[in-house]
Amino acid sequence: RGVTVHTGAEVQGSVWMGRTKIGSKAIVKSSIVAPCCHIEEGEVNSAYMGPLTQMHHHSLLIAALWPAGCGNLGYGANVGSNHTGRMPDQEIMPGQGMFFGLGVNVKFPANYRESPFTLIASGITTLPQRVKFPFSLIRPGDPQLMGVPARLNEIVPGWNYAKNAYALDRNCYKYSVRGKGLVPSAFCSLYNADTVRYVFDAYNRLQVSQVRDVYTKEHIDGLGENFMRERVRQDALRAYLEYLERYVLDQIVQLVENDASLASQSPRELRRLLQGDMNREVSRVLNLPETFEELLKRYRQLEKDWFERVSHGLDRDTERGKQIFDDYVSAHPVDKEFTEWEKQRAEEKQRRLNTIMKTARPE
């Protein structure tokens, strides 16, 4: 139901699920396309494309197993090819919410499943690899860097979370609108169980016994065919720790929401009540506040900081545009639907915490 094939598109031997659209001479062969995907001009071959994935330009996706979807392919992105001089038995497993930039060339085999919400920067070629760092930016390397093979790109783990909050939340908004009725809004959440587990694992692997100026996969598992600088490692640790802190504080707050009598217990006592071994393990890496009231204040500050980062991302794009085009503001109106959605999301979170604060401090 709701499938649309239009404007010269070609489909062969494929399964299309609800509210999928293909048009503008796109080609889809031998593939399964999950609900709410849009494909225009590009080619999908021998792939499973997960929900809400978008291809709006000339690009290629072949031999991909992408069940978590929520991704995007930019113009000219060549995500794989079986013309390697070997048997056509290679594939890719992208992570949820991955973005393949303009003109990238992704060589197979490639496994990014443990790197959800990762961005591959425009114009680079990635080598066959397994990358295990969520929210990463993979960008061109530095051929002049001593001791690092010139073929390696640079990876910045956690960059998308620390520096690109606007894009992450705007995508969540878009997916909630496009998937309404077919794909649950929580499907593309930044805090689903798999992403939390991958972030926790990445945080642990970033703990090193010997500090270096530059790291490769020989020093830290999961870097793939990329290098990482020491200052980037430090930034990544902070980004991942903040992500995990927001998650654990929310889990503890939910405990008190379900049982107000728990508000008298300390956060360190409450974390023992968290469901699941992973949640308890994650909570142990955090330095929790002494009281539940202090925990609420900390959580409120984290949510306020996130909202400000989202707003700053929008303001930054506007300021850059104004420097380049005199009529930028009039030609690029603010996305009022998204800004209102983001504002309501932040206000609802603050109202929720205020209500719980009254529970923690009864008159």
mmCIF file of C-alpha atoms in Angstrom:
data_model
loop_
_atom_site.group_PDB
_atom_site.id
_atom_site.type_symbol
_atom_site.label_atom_id
_atom_site.label_comp_id
_atom_site.label_asym_id
_atom_site.label_seq_id
_atom_site.Cartn_x
_atom_site.Cartn_y
_atom_site.Cartn_z
ATOM 1 C CA ARG A 1 0.000 0.000 0.000
ATOM 2 C CA GLY A 2 1.192 3.483 -0.841
ATOM 3 C CA VAL A 3 3.981 2.352 -3.202
ATOM 4 C CA THR A 4 4.702 4.805 -6.035
ATOM 5 C CA VAL A 5 6.772 4.119 -9.159
ATOM 6 C CA HIS A 6 6.971 7.096 -11.499
ATOM 7 C CA THR A 7 8.927 9.099 -14.094
ATOM 8 C CA GLY A 8 10.723 6.371 -15.951
ATOM 9 C CA ALA A 9 11.873 4.306 -12.988
ATOM 10 C CA GLU A 10 12.781 0.655 -13.560
ATOM 11 C CA VAL A 11 12.120 -2.119 -11.059
ATOM 12 C CA GLN A 12 13.058 -5.780 -11.497
ATOM 13 C CA GLY A 13 12.717 -8.740 -9.155
ATOM 14 C CA SER A 14 12.250 -6.627 -6.038
ATOM 15 C CA VAL A 15 9.963 -6.297 -3.025
ATOM 16 C CA TRP A 16 8.636 -2.862 -2.039
ATOM 17 C CA MET A 17 7.071 -2.280 1.346
ATOM 18 C CA GLY A 18 4.570 0.398 2.388
ATOM 19 C CA ARG A 19 4.888 4.041 1.334
ATOM 20 C CA THR A 20 8.045 3.570 -0.715
ATOM 21 C CA LYS A 21 8.676 5.772 -3.739
ATOM 22 C CA ILE A 22 10.920 5.318 -6.762
ATOM 23 C CA GLY A 23 11.191 7.772 -9.614
ATOM 24 C CA SER A 24 13.283 9.974 -11.904
ATOM 25 C CA LYS A 25 14.778 7.051 -13.865
ATOM 26 C CA ALA A 26 15.991 5.241 -10.763
ATOM 27 C CA ILE A 27 16.846 1.529 -11.089
ATOM 28 C CA VAL A 28 16.121 -1.105 -8.461
ATOM 29 C CA LYS A 29 17.013 -4.745 -9.084
ATOM 30 C CA SER A 30 16.911 -7.870 -6.911
ATOM 31 C CA SER A 31 16.373 -5.854 -3.733
ATOM 32 C CA ILE A 32 14.085 -5.530 -0.739
ATOM 33 C CA VAL A 33 13.128 -1.976 0.161
ATOM 34 C CA ALA A 34 11.660 -1.334 3.610
ATOM 35 C CA PRO A 35 8.857 1.157 4.378
ATOM 36 C CA CYS A 36 9.114 4.887 3.733
ATOM 37 C CA CYS A 37 12.240 4.810 1.536
ATOM 38 C CA HIS A 38 12.589 7.288 -1.334
ATOM 39 C CA ILE A 39 14.824 6.513 -4.307
ATOM 40 C CA GLU A 40 15.291 8.922 -7.189
ATOM 41 C CA GLU A 41 17.875 8.785 -9.989
ATOM 42 C CA GLY A 42 20.073 6.277 -8.122
ATOM 43 C CA GLU A 43 20.608 2.533 -8.485
ATOM 44 C CA VAL A 44 19.960 -0.128 -5.855
ATOM 45 C CA ASN A 45 21.052 -3.662 -6.691
ATOM 46 C CA SER A 46 21.037 -6.868 -4.633
ATOM 47 C CA ALA A 47 20.447 -4.978 -1.383
ATOM 48 C CA TYR A 48 18.197 -4.773 1.631
ATOM 49 C CA MET A 49 17.499 -1.077 2.231
ATOM 50 C CA GLY A 50 16.198 -0.376 5.715
ATOM 51 C CA PRO A 51 13.334 1.990 6.599
ATOM 52 C CA LEU A 52 13.462 5.719 5.853
ATOM 53 C CA THR A 53 16.643 5.557 3.757
ATOM 54 C CA GLN A 54 16.902 8.237 1.067
ATOM 55 C CA MET A 55 18.597 8.461 -2.357
ATOM 56 C CA HIS A 56 17.681 11.649 -4.213
ATOM 57 C CA HIS A 57 20.606 11.873 -6.649
ATOM 58 C CA HIS A 58 22.725 9.741 -8.976
ATOM 59 C CA SER A 59 24.345 7.225 -6.620
ATOM 60 C CA LEU A 60 24.895 3.490 -6.262
ATOM 61 C CA LEU A 61 24.049 1.073 -3.468
ATOM 62 C CA ILE A 62 24.918 -2.546 -4.208
ATOM 63 C CA ALA A 63 25.115 -5.719 -2.111
ATOM 64 C CA ALA A 64 24.145 -3.851 1.068
ATOM 65 C CA LEU A 65 22.558 -5.319 4.192
ATOM 66 C CA TRP A 66 21.187 -2.211 5.912
ATOM 67 C CA PRO A 67 18.355 -3.326 8.216
ATOM 68 C CA ALA A 68 18.530 -0.331 10.557
ATOM 69 C CA GLY A 69 18.186 2.127 7.650
ATOM 70 C CA CYS A 70 17.571 5.833 8.338
ATOM 71 C CA GLY A 71 20.507 6.644 6.036
ATOM 72 C CA ASN A 72 21.245 8.904 3.107
ATOM 73 C CA LEU A 73 23.416 8.755 -0.010
ATOM 74 C CA GLY A 74 24.735 11.970 -1.551
ATOM 75 C CA TYR A 75 25.235 12.682 -5.227
ATOM 76 C CA GLY A 76 27.867 10.475 -6.835
ATOM 77 C CA ALA A 77 28.251 8.150 -3.857
ATOM 78 C CA ASN A 78 29.474 4.772 -5.102
ATOM 79 C CA VAL A 79 28.742 2.418 -2.258
ATOM 80 C CA GLY A 80 30.338 -0.710 -3.610
ATOM 81 C CA SER A 81 30.917 -2.534 -6.850
ATOM 82 C CA ASN A 82 31.533 -6.160 -7.744
ATOM 83 C CA HIS A 83 33.937 -5.214 -10.555
ATOM 84 C CA THR A 84 37.035 -5.919 -8.461
ATOM 85 C CA GLY A 85 38.653 -8.678 -10.500
ATOM 86 C CA ARG A 86 37.477 -11.186 -7.889
ATOM 87 C CA MET A 87 34.323 -13.203 -7.344
ATOM 88 C CA PRO A 88 31.217 -11.038 -6.754
ATOM 89 C CA ASP A 89 30.955 -12.142 -3.131
ATOM 90 C CA GLN A 90 31.655 -8.863 -1.341
ATOM 91 C CA GLU A 91 29.144 -6.733 0.586
ATOM 92 C CA ILE A 92 28.614 -3.824 2.940
ATOM 93 C CA MET A 93 26.766 -3.514 6.233
ATOM 94 C CA PRO A 94 26.115 0.193 6.901
ATOM 95 C CA GLY A 95 25.164 1.385 10.366
ATOM 96 C CA GLN A 96 21.900 3.072 11.222
ATOM 97 C CA GLY A 97 21.667 6.689 10.157
ATOM 98 C CA MET A 98 24.874 6.624 8.074
ATOM 99 C CA PHE A 99 25.459 9.416 5.577
ATOM 100 C CA PHE A 100 27.583 8.786 2.502
ATOM 101 C CA GLY A 101 28.828 12.164 1.230
ATOM 102 C CA LEU A 102 29.171 13.575 -2.262
ATOM 103 C CA GLY A 103 31.317 11.484 -4.577
ATOM 104 C CA VAL A 104 32.579 8.942 -2.047
ATOM 105 C CA ASN A 105 33.910 5.563 -3.173
ATOM 106 C CA VAL A 106 33.328 2.812 -0.642
ATOM 107 C CA LYS A 107 35.332 -0.343 -1.289
ATOM 108 C CA PHE A 108 34.093 -3.763 -0.247
ATOM 109 C CA PRO A 109 33.969 -5.656 2.008
ATOM 110 C CA ALA A 110 32.928 -3.058 4.562
ATOM 111 C CA ASN A 111 31.230 -3.357 7.941
ATOM 112 C CA TYR A 112 29.971 -0.174 9.623
ATOM 113 C CA ARG A 113 27.116 -1.766 11.527
ATOM 114 C CA GLU A 114 28.737 -0.899 14.868
ATOM 115 C CA SER A 115 29.199 2.722 13.743
ATOM 116 C CA PRO A 116 25.656 4.111 13.603
ATOM 117 C CA PHE A 117 25.135 7.785 12.748
ATOM 118 C CA THR A 118 28.527 8.010 11.064
ATOM 119 C CA LEU A 119 29.285 10.451 8.251
ATOM 120 C CA ILE A 120 31.732 9.746 5.422
ATOM 121 C CA ALA A 121 32.979 13.096 4.131
ATOM 122 C CA SER A 122 32.728 14.149 0.496
ATOM 123 C CA GLY A 123 35.103 12.869 -2.141
ATOM 124 C CA ILE A 124 37.101 10.282 -0.221
ATOM 125 C CA THR A 125 37.753 6.623 -0.939
ATOM 126 C CA THR A 126 37.399 4.210 1.960
ATOM 127 C CA LEU A 127 39.276 0.916 1.985
ATOM 128 C CA PRO A 128 37.834 -2.497 2.938
ATOM 129 C CA GLN A 129 37.401 -2.266 6.680
ATOM 130 C CA ARG A 130 35.389 -2.786 9.858
ATOM 131 C CA VAL A 131 34.766 0.373 11.841
ATOM 132 C CA LYS A 132 33.358 0.259 15.389
ATOM 133 C CA PHE A 133 32.940 3.871 16.508
ATOM 134 C CA PRO A 134 29.450 5.436 16.511
ATOM 135 C CA PHE A 135 28.785 9.060 15.525
ATOM 136 C CA SER A 136 32.092 9.223 13.654
ATOM 137 C CA LEU A 137 33.336 11.506 10.921
ATOM 138 C CA ILE A 138 35.628 9.852 8.374
ATOM 139 C CA ARG A 139 37.532 12.510 6.444
ATOM 140 C CA PRO A 140 40.630 12.780 4.210
ATOM 141 C CA GLY A 141 43.905 11.762 5.803
ATOM 142 C CA ASP A 142 47.238 13.572 5.935
ATOM 143 C CA PRO A 143 49.868 12.087 3.571
ATOM 144 C CA GLN A 144 52.572 14.130 5.328
ATOM 145 C CA LEU A 145 51.885 12.661 8.763
ATOM 146 C CA MET A 146 54.959 10.789 9.943
ATOM 147 C CA GLY A 147 54.536 7.092 10.639
ATOM 148 C CA VAL A 148 51.053 6.856 9.095
ATOM 149 C CA PRO A 149 50.478 5.165 5.704
ATOM 150 C CA ALA A 150 49.303 7.696 3.127
ATOM 151 C CA ARG A 151 46.356 5.469 2.171
ATOM 152 C CA LEU A 152 44.640 5.933 5.556
ATOM 153 C CA ASN A 153 41.790 8.371 6.117
ATOM 154 C CA GLU A 154 41.292 10.140 9.433
ATOM 155 C CA ILE A 155 38.504 9.118 11.799
ATOM 156 C CA VAL A 156 36.975 11.415 14.412
ATOM 157 C CA PRO A 157 34.859 9.230 16.734
ATOM 158 C CA GLY A 158 31.897 10.948 18.375
ATOM 159 C CA TRP A 159 32.106 13.983 16.079
ATOM 160 C CA ASN A 160 28.519 13.744 14.844
ATOM 161 C CA TYR A 161 27.226 13.769 18.427
ATOM 162 C CA ALA A 162 29.551 16.487 19.725
ATOM 163 C CA LYS A 163 29.564 18.824 16.709
ATOM 164 C CA ASN A 164 26.495 18.053 14.605
ATOM 165 C CA ALA A 165 23.545 18.048 17.010
ATOM 166 C CA TYR A 166 21.372 20.083 14.633
ATOM 167 C CA ALA A 167 21.632 17.490 11.852
ATOM 168 C CA LEU A 168 20.954 14.576 14.212
ATOM 169 C CA ASP A 169 17.809 16.084 15.730
ATOM 170 C CA ARG A 170 16.560 17.369 12.380
ATOM 171 C CA ASN A 171 16.851 13.849 10.998
ATOM 172 C CA CYS A 172 14.906 12.503 13.986
ATOM 173 C CA TYR A 173 12.200 15.053 13.216
ATOM 174 C CA LYS A 174 12.088 14.147 9.524
ATOM 175 C CA TYR A 175 11.896 10.439 10.272
ATOM 176 C CA SER A 176 9.073 10.944 12.778
ATOM 177 C CA VAL A 177 7.079 12.728 10.059
ATOM 178 C CA ARG A 178 7.900 10.384 7.165
ATOM 179 C CA GLY A 179 7.439 7.186 9.112
ATOM 180 C CA LYS A 180 4.175 8.103 10.778
ATOM 181 C CA GLY A 181 1.884 5.104 10.872
ATOM 182 C CA LEU A 182 4.408 2.581 9.541
ATOM 183 C CA VAL A 183 7.770 3.106 11.252
ATOM 184 C CA PRO A 184 7.687 3.815 15.017
ATOM 185 C CA SER A 185 9.214 7.177 15.950
ATOM 186 C CA ALA A 186 11.559 5.365 18.352
ATOM 187 C CA PHE A 187 13.036 3.284 15.513
ATOM 188 C CA CYS A 188 15.622 5.944 14.633
ATOM 189 C CA SER A 189 16.221 7.105 18.200
ATOM 190 C CA LEU A 190 19.773 8.102 19.093
ATOM 191 C CA TYR A 191 19.302 6.089 22.272
ATOM 192 C CA ASN A 192 18.154 2.690 21.045
ATOM 193 C CA ALA A 193 19.685 -0.297 22.816
ATOM 194 C CA ASP A 194 22.095 -1.197 20.004
ATOM 195 C CA THR A 195 23.550 2.307 19.744
ATOM 196 C CA VAL A 196 24.029 2.557 23.509
ATOM 197 C CA ARG A 197 25.873 -0.775 23.493
ATOM 198 C CA TYR A 198 28.086 0.288 20.581
ATOM 199 C CA VAL A 199 28.940 3.616 22.251
ATOM 200 C CA PHE A 200 29.778 1.902 25.536
ATOM 201 C CA ASP A 201 32.013 -0.592 23.755
ATOM 202 C CA ALA A 202 33.740 2.215 21.820
ATOM 203 C CA TYR A 203 34.278 4.215 25.021
ATOM 204 C CA ASN A 204 35.983 1.234 26.656
ATOM 205 C CA ARG A 205 38.238 0.586 23.651
ATOM 206 C CA LEU A 206 39.392 4.219 23.699
ATOM 207 C CA GLN A 207 41.010 3.615 27.098
ATOM 208 C CA VAL A 208 44.674 3.099 26.220
ATOM 209 C CA SER A 209 47.626 1.918 28.276
ATOM 210 C CA GLN A 210 50.122 3.930 26.220
ATOM 211 C CA VAL A 211 49.363 7.429 24.978
ATOM 212 C CA ARG A 212 50.522 8.196 21.425
ATOM 213 C CA ASP A 213 50.277 11.153 19.092
ATOM 214 C CA VAL A 214 48.509 8.993 16.506
ATOM 215 C CA TYR A 215 46.690 5.663 16.694
ATOM 216 C CA THR A 216 45.822 3.032 14.073
ATOM 217 C CA LYS A 217 43.990 -0.294 14.276
ATOM 218 C CA GLU A 218 47.202 -1.884 15.583
ATOM 219 C CA HIS A 219 46.760 0.224 18.731
ATOM 220 C CA ILE A 220 42.959 0.467 19.047
ATOM 221 C CA ASP A 221 40.571 -2.143 17.696
ATOM 222 C CA GLY A 222 37.798 -0.861 15.452
ATOM 223 C CA LEU A 223 39.566 2.086 13.792
ATOM 224 C CA GLY A 224 39.542 0.277 10.447
ATOM 225 C CA GLU A 225 41.757 1.679 7.696
ATOM 226 C CA ASN A 226 41.926 5.071 9.407
ATOM 227 C CA PHE A 227 44.147 6.868 11.907
ATOM 228 C CA MET A 228 43.125 8.855 14.970
ATOM 229 C CA ARG A 229 44.972 11.659 16.723
ATOM 230 C CA GLU A 230 45.408 11.815 20.522
ATOM 231 C CA ARG A 231 43.454 15.067 20.879
ATOM 232 C CA VAL A 232 40.638 13.451 18.898
ATOM 233 C CA ARG A 233 40.673 10.491 21.295
ATOM 234 C CA GLN A 234 40.285 12.847 24.247
ATOM 235 C CA ASP A 235 37.376 14.652 22.572
ATOM 236 C CA ALA A 236 35.754 11.332 21.696
ATOM 237 C CA LEU A 237 35.957 10.127 25.298
ATOM 238 C CA ARG A 238 34.148 13.280 26.446
ATOM 239 C CA ALA A 239 31.493 12.975 23.741
ATOM 240 C CA TYR A 240 30.791 9.308 24.451
ATOM 241 C CA LEU A 241 30.748 9.903 28.212
ATOM 242 C CA GLU A 242 28.188 12.696 27.823
ATOM 243 C CA TYR A 243 26.062 10.460 25.605
ATOM 244 C CA LEU A 244 26.167 7.653 28.196
ATOM 245 C CA GLU A 245 25.463 10.079 31.033
ATOM 246 C CA ARG A 246 22.316 11.392 29.348
ATOM 247 C CA TYR A 247 21.172 7.825 28.812
ATOM 248 C CA VAL A 248 21.801 6.611 32.381
ATOM 249 C CA LEU A 249 20.292 9.696 34.015
ATOM 250 C CA ASP A 250 17.154 9.218 31.958
ATOM 251 C CA GLN A 251 16.968 5.563 33.015
ATOM 252 C CA ILE A 252 17.251 6.539 36.691
ATOM 253 C CA VAL A 253 14.651 9.275 36.284
ATOM 254 C CA GLN A 254 12.264 6.710 34.805
ATOM 255 C CA LEU A 255 12.696 4.556 37.917
ATOM 256 C CA VAL A 256 11.490 7.422 40.116
ATOM 257 C CA GLU A 257 8.675 8.271 37.708
ATOM 258 C CA ASN A 258 7.391 4.714 38.134
ATOM 259 C CA ASP A 259 7.879 4.695 41.923
ATOM 260 C CA ALA A 260 8.027 8.093 43.651
ATOM 261 C CA SER A 261 9.223 6.522 46.906
ATOM 262 C CA LEU A 262 12.613 5.912 45.280
ATOM 263 C CA ALA A 263 13.330 9.655 45.198
ATOM 264 C CA SER A 264 14.737 9.415 48.738
ATOM 265 C CA GLN A 265 17.477 7.018 47.612
ATOM 266 C CA SER A 266 20.838 8.148 46.307
ATOM 267 C CA PRO A 267 21.660 7.749 42.590
ATOM 268 C CA ARG A 268 24.339 5.223 43.499
ATOM 269 C CA GLU A 269 21.668 3.103 45.193
ATOM 270 C CA LEU A 270 19.221 3.637 42.340
ATOM 271 C CA ARG A 271 21.617 2.420 39.687
ATOM 272 C CA ARG A 272 21.533 -1.016 41.284
ATOM 273 C CA LEU A 273 17.839 -1.117 40.351
ATOM 274 C CA LEU A 274 18.430 -0.496 36.660
ATOM 275 C CA GLN A 275 17.132 -3.257 34.407
ATOM 276 C CA GLY A 276 19.661 -5.238 32.400
ATOM 277 C CA ASP A 277 23.345 -5.967 32.874
ATOM 278 C CA MET A 278 24.364 -3.434 30.232
ATOM 279 C CA ASN A 279 22.574 -0.545 31.930
ATOM 280 C CA ARG A 280 24.248 -1.351 35.230
ATOM 281 C CA GLU A 281 27.652 -1.679 33.571
ATOM 282 C CA VAL A 282 27.251 1.646 31.781
ATOM 283 C CA SER A 283 26.252 3.380 35.029
ATOM 284 C CA ARG A 284 29.488 2.253 36.701
ATOM 285 C CA VAL A 285 31.652 4.399 34.389
ATOM 286 C CA LEU A 286 29.811 7.535 35.539
ATOM 287 C CA ASN A 287 30.521 9.690 38.555
ATOM 288 C CA LEU A 288 26.917 10.054 39.698
ATOM 289 C CA PRO A 289 25.788 12.959 41.939
ATOM 290 C CA GLU A 290 25.308 12.361 45.653
ATOM 291 C CA THR A 291 21.552 13.045 45.714
ATOM 292 C CA PHE A 292 18.656 12.522 43.336
ATOM 293 C CA GLU A 293 17.960 16.257 43.368
ATOM 294 C CA GLU A 294 21.502 16.951 42.166
ATOM 295 C CA LEU A 295 21.037 14.280 39.503
ATOM 296 C CA LEU A 296 17.937 16.084 38.212
ATOM 297 C CA LYS A 297 19.827 19.371 38.040
ATOM 298 C CA ARG A 298 22.642 17.716 36.116
ATOM 299 C CA TYR A 299 20.217 16.063 33.698
ATOM 300 C CA ARG A 300 18.420 19.353 33.160
ATOM 301 C CA GLN A 301 21.724 21.062 32.346
ATOM 302 C CA LEU A 302 22.690 18.331 29.869
ATOM 303 C CA GLU A 303 19.353 18.684 28.069
ATOM 304 C CA LYS A 304 19.690 22.476 28.003
ATOM 305 C CA ASP A 305 23.205 22.184 26.550
ATOM 306 C CA TRP A 306 21.951 19.821 23.841
ATOM 307 C CA PHE A 307 19.138 22.188 22.856
ATOM 308 C CA GLU A 308 21.622 25.060 22.636
ATOM 309 C CA ARG A 309 23.930 22.972 20.423
ATOM 310 C CA VAL A 310 21.051 22.241 18.075
ATOM 311 C CA SER A 311 20.173 25.947 17.929
ATOM 312 C CA HIS A 312 23.813 26.911 17.431
ATOM 313 C CA GLY A 313 24.061 24.568 14.451
ATOM 314 C CA LEU A 314 21.192 26.371 12.755
ATOM 315 C CA ASP A 315 22.624 29.799 13.603
ATOM 316 C CA ARG A 316 26.051 28.786 12.307
ATOM 317 C CA ASP A 317 24.639 27.749 8.933
ATOM 318 C CA THR A 318 22.718 31.035 8.694
ATOM 319 C CA GLU A 319 25.743 33.174 9.504
ATOM 320 C CA ARG A 320 27.871 31.391 6.923
ATOM 321 C CA GLY A 321 25.165 31.756 4.292
ATOM 322 C CA LYS A 322 24.812 35.496 4.973
ATOM 323 C CA GLN A 323 28.527 35.951 4.401
ATOM 324 C CA ILE A 324 28.243 34.302 0.981
ATOM 325 C CA PHE A 325 24.858 35.495 -0.316
ATOM 326 C CA ASP A 326 23.337 38.931 0.277
ATOM 327 C CA ASP A 327 19.792 37.548 0.070
ATOM 328 C CA TYR A 328 20.452 34.363 2.051
ATOM 329 C CA VAL A 329 17.914 35.043 4.817
ATOM 330 C CA SER A 330 15.067 35.883 2.442
ATOM 331 C CA ALA A 331 15.848 32.912 0.175
ATOM 332 C CA HIS A 332 16.326 30.406 3.029
ATOM 333 C CA PRO A 333 13.492 30.754 5.530
ATOM 334 C CA VAL A 334 13.858 28.963 8.841
ATOM 335 C CA ASP A 335 12.288 25.506 8.967
ATOM 336 C CA LYS A 336 9.563 26.527 11.400
ATOM 337 C CA GLU A 337 8.106 23.041 11.659
ATOM 338 C CA PHE A 338 11.411 21.610 12.855
ATOM 339 C CA THR A 339 12.263 24.504 15.183
ATOM 340 C CA GLU A 340 8.818 24.244 16.774
ATOM 341 C CA TRP A 341 9.210 20.464 17.117
ATOM 342 C CA GLU A 342 12.629 20.892 18.740
ATOM 343 C CA LYS A 343 11.336 23.602 21.060
ATOM 344 C CA GLN A 344 8.395 21.469 22.139
ATOM 345 C CA ARG A 345 10.679 18.482 22.687
ATOM 346 C CA ALA A 346 12.973 20.526 24.949
ATOM 347 C CA GLU A 347 10.090 22.126 26.842
ATOM 348 C CA GLU A 348 8.413 18.778 27.401
ATOM 349 C CA LYS A 349 11.655 17.375 28.817
ATOM 350 C CA GLN A 350 11.978 20.333 31.200
ATOM 351 C CA ARG A 351 8.331 19.999 32.308
ATOM 352 C CA ARG A 352 8.921 16.341 32.973
ATOM 353 C CA LEU A 353 11.991 17.070 35.096
ATOM 354 C CA ASN A 354 10.190 19.857 36.976
ATOM 355 C CA THR A 355 7.402 17.453 37.875
ATOM 356 C CA ILE A 356 9.893 14.900 39.146
ATOM 357 C CA MET A 357 11.738 17.626 41.073
ATOM 358 C CA LYS A 358 8.547 18.272 43.048
ATOM 359 C CA THR A 359 8.436 14.570 43.832
ATOM 360 C CA ALA A 360 12.023 14.674 45.053
ATOM 361 C CA ARG A 361 11.328 17.771 47.189
ATOM 362 C CA PRO A 362 7.800 17.336 48.575
ATOM 363 C CA GLU A 363 6.504 20.351 50.503
#
